[in-house]
XYZ file of N, CA, C and O in Angstrom:
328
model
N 9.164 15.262 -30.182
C 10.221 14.275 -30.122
C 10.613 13.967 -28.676
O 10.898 12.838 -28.275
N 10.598 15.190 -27.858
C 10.850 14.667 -26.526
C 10.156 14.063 -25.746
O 10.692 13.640 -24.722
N 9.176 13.899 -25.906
C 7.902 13.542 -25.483
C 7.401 11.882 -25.942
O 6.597 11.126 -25.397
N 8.308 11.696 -27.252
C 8.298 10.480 -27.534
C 9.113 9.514 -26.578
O 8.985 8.346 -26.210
N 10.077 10.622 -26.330
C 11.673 9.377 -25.412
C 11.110 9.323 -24.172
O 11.155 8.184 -23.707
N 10.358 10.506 -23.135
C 10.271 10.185 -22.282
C 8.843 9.122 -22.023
O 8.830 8.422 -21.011
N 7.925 9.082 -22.799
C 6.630 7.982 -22.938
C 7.854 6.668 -23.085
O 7.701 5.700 -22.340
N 8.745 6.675 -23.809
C 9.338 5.384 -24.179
C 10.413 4.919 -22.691
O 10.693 3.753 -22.411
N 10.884 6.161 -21.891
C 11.255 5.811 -20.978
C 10.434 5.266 -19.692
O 10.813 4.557 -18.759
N 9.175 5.851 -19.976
C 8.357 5.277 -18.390
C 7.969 3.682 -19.130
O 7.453 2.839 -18.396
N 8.242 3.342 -20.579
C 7.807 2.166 -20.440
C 8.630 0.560 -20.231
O 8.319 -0.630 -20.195
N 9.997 1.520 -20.116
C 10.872 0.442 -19.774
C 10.794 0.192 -18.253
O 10.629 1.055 -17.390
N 10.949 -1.219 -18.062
C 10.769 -1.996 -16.505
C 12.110 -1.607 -16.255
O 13.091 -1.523 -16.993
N 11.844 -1.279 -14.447
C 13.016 -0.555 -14.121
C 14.239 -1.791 -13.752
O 14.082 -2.955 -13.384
N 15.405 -1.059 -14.000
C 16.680 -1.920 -13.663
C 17.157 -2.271 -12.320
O 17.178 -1.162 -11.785
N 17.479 -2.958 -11.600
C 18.398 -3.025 -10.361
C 19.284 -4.072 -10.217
O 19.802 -4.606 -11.198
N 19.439 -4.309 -9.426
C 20.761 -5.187 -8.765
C 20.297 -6.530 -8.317
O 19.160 -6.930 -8.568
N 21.166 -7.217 -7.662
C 20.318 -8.249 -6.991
C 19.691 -7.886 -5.761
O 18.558 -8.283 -5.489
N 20.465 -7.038 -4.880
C 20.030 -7.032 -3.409
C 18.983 -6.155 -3.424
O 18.403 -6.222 -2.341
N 18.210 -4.943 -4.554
C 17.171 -4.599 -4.758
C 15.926 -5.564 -4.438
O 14.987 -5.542 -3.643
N 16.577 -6.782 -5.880
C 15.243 -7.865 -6.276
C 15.174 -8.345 -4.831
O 14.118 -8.335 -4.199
N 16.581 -8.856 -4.222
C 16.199 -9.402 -3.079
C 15.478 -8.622 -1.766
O 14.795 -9.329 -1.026
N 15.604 -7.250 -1.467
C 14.912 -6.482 -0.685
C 13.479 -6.184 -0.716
O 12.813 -5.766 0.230
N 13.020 -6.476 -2.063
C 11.447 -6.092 -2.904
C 10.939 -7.981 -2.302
O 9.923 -8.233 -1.656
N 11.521 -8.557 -2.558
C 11.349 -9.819 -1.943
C 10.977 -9.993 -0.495
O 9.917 -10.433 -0.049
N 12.058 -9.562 0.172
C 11.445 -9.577 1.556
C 10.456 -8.784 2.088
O 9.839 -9.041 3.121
N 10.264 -7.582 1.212
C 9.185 -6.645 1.658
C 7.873 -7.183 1.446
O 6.962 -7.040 2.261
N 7.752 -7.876 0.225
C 7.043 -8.446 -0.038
C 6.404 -9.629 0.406
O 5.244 -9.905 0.098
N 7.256 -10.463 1.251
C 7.167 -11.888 1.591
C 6.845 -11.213 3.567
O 6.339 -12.025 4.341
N 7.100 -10.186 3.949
C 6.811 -9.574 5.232
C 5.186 -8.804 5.047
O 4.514 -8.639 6.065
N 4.878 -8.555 4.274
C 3.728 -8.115 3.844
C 2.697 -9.290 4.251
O 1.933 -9.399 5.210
N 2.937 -10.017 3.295
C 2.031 -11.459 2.951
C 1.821 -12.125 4.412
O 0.722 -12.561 4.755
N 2.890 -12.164 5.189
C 3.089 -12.789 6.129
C 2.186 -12.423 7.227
O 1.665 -13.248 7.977
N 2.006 -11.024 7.296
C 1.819 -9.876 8.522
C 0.442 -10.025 8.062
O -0.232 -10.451 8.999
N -0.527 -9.783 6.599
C -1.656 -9.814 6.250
C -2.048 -11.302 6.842
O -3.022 -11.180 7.585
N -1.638 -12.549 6.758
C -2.196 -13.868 6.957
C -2.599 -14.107 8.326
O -3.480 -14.876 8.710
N -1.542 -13.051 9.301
C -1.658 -13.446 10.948
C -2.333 -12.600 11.114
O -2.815 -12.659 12.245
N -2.784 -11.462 10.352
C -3.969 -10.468 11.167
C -5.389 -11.197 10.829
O -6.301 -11.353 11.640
N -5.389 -11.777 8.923
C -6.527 -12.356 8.921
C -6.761 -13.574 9.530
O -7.903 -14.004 9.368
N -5.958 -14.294 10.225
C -6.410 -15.352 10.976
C -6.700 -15.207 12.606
O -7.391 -15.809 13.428
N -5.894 -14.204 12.618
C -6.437 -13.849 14.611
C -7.434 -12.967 14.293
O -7.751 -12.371 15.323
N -8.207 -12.529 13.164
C -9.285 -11.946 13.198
C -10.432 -12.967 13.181
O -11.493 -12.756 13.770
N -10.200 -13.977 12.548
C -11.300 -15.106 12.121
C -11.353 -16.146 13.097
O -12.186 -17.038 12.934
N -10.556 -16.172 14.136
C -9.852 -16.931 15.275
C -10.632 -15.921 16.641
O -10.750 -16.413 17.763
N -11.003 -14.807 16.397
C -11.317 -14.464 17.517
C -10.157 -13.441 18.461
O -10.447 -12.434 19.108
N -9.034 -13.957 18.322
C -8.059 -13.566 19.219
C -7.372 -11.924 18.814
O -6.627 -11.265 19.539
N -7.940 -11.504 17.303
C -7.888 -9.843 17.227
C -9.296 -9.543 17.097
O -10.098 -9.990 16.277
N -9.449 -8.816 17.922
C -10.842 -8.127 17.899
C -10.931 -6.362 17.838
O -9.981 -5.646 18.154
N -12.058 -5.926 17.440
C -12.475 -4.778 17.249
C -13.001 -4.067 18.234
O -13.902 -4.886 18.416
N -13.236 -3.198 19.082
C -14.332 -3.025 20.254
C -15.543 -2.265 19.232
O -15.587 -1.513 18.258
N -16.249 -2.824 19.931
C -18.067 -2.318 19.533
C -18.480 -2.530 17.918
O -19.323 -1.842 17.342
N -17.637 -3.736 17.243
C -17.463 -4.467 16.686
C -18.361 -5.534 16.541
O -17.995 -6.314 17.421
N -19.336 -6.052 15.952
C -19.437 -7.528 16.119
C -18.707 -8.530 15.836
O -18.215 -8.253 14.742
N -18.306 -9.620 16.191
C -17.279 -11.104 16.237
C -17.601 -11.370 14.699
O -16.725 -11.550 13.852
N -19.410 -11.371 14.368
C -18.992 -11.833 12.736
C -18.279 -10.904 11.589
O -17.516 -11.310 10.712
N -18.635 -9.803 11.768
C -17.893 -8.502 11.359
C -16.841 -9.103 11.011
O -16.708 -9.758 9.977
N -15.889 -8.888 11.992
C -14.854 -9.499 12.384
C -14.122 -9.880 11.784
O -13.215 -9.297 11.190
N -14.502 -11.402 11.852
C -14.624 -12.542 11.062
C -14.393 -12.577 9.543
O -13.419 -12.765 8.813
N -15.606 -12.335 9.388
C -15.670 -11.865 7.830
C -14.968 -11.065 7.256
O -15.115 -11.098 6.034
N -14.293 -10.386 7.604
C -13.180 -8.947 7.474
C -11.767 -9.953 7.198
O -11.048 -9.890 6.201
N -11.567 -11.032 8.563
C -10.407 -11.713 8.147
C -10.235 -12.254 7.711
O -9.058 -12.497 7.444
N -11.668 -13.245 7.023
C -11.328 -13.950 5.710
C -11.318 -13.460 4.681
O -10.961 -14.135 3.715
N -11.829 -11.678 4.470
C -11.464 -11.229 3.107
C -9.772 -10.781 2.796
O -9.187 -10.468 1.759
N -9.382 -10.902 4.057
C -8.055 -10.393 3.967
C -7.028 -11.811 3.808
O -5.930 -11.732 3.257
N -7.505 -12.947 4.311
C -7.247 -13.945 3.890
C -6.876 -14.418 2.611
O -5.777 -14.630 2.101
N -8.414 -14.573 2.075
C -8.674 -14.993 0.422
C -7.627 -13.401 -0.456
O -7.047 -13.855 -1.442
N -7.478 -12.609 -0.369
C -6.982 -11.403 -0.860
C -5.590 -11.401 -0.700
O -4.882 -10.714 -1.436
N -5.022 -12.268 0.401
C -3.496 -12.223 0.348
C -3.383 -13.640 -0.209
O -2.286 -13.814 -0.741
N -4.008 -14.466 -0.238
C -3.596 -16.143 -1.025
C -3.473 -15.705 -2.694
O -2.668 -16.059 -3.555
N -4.714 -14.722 -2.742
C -5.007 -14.189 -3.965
C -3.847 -13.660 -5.147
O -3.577 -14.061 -6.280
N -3.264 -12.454 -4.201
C -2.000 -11.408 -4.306
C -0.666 -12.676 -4.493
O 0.280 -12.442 -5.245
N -0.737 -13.666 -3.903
C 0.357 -14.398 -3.985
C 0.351 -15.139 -5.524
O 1.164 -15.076 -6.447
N -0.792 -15.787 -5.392
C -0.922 -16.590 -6.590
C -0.998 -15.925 -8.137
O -0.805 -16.534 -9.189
N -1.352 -14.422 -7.963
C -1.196 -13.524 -9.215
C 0.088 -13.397 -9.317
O 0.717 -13.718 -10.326
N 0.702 -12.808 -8.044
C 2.296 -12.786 -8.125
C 3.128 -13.758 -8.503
O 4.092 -13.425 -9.193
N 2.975 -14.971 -8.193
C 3.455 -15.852 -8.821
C 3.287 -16.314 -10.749
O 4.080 -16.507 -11.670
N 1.681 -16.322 -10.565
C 1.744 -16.208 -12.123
C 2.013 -15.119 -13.045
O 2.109 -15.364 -14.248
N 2.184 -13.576 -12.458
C 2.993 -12.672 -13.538
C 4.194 -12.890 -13.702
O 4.775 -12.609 -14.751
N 4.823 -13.492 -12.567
C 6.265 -13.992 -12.491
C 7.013 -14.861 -13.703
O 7.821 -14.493 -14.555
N 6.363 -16.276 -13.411
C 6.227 -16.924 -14.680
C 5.952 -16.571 -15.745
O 6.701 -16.963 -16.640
N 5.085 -15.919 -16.028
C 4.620 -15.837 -16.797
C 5.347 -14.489 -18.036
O 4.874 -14.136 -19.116
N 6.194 -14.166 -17.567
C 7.075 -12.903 -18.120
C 8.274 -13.744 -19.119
O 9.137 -13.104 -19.719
């Protein structure tokens, strides 16, 4: 029996406040932000690796690119989508 309440407790979505939602927000929206300027001064040339190759590089910052447009657009549609 106890074992039932606590399975039933990890499956409730947790509660908070507003300034929670709003703090998970900015962490979130500082994340996204910080991922877009590393993958573009990587693909830009202007962050580099030493002993690295440039396409390396490159290619590294557009996966981090496509992967944070990615993360956004899921985030947005679980959002809605709840």
């Amino acid at each position: 029996m106890a074992l039932q309440k606590s399975v039933r407790a990890q499956k409730k979505a947790p509660t908070g406040n507003a300034l929670t939602a709003l703090w998970g927000l900015v962490a979130w929206l500082t994340g996204v932000l910080v991922s877009l300027a590393v993958g573009f001064g990587m693909t830009s040339g202007v962050l580099r690796i030493p002993e690295i190759p440039l396409l390396v590089t490159a290619t590294a910052g557009w996966i981090v690119i496509i992967l944070a447009v990615l993360g956004v657009i899921l985030a947005l549609i679980d959002k809605f989508t709840r």
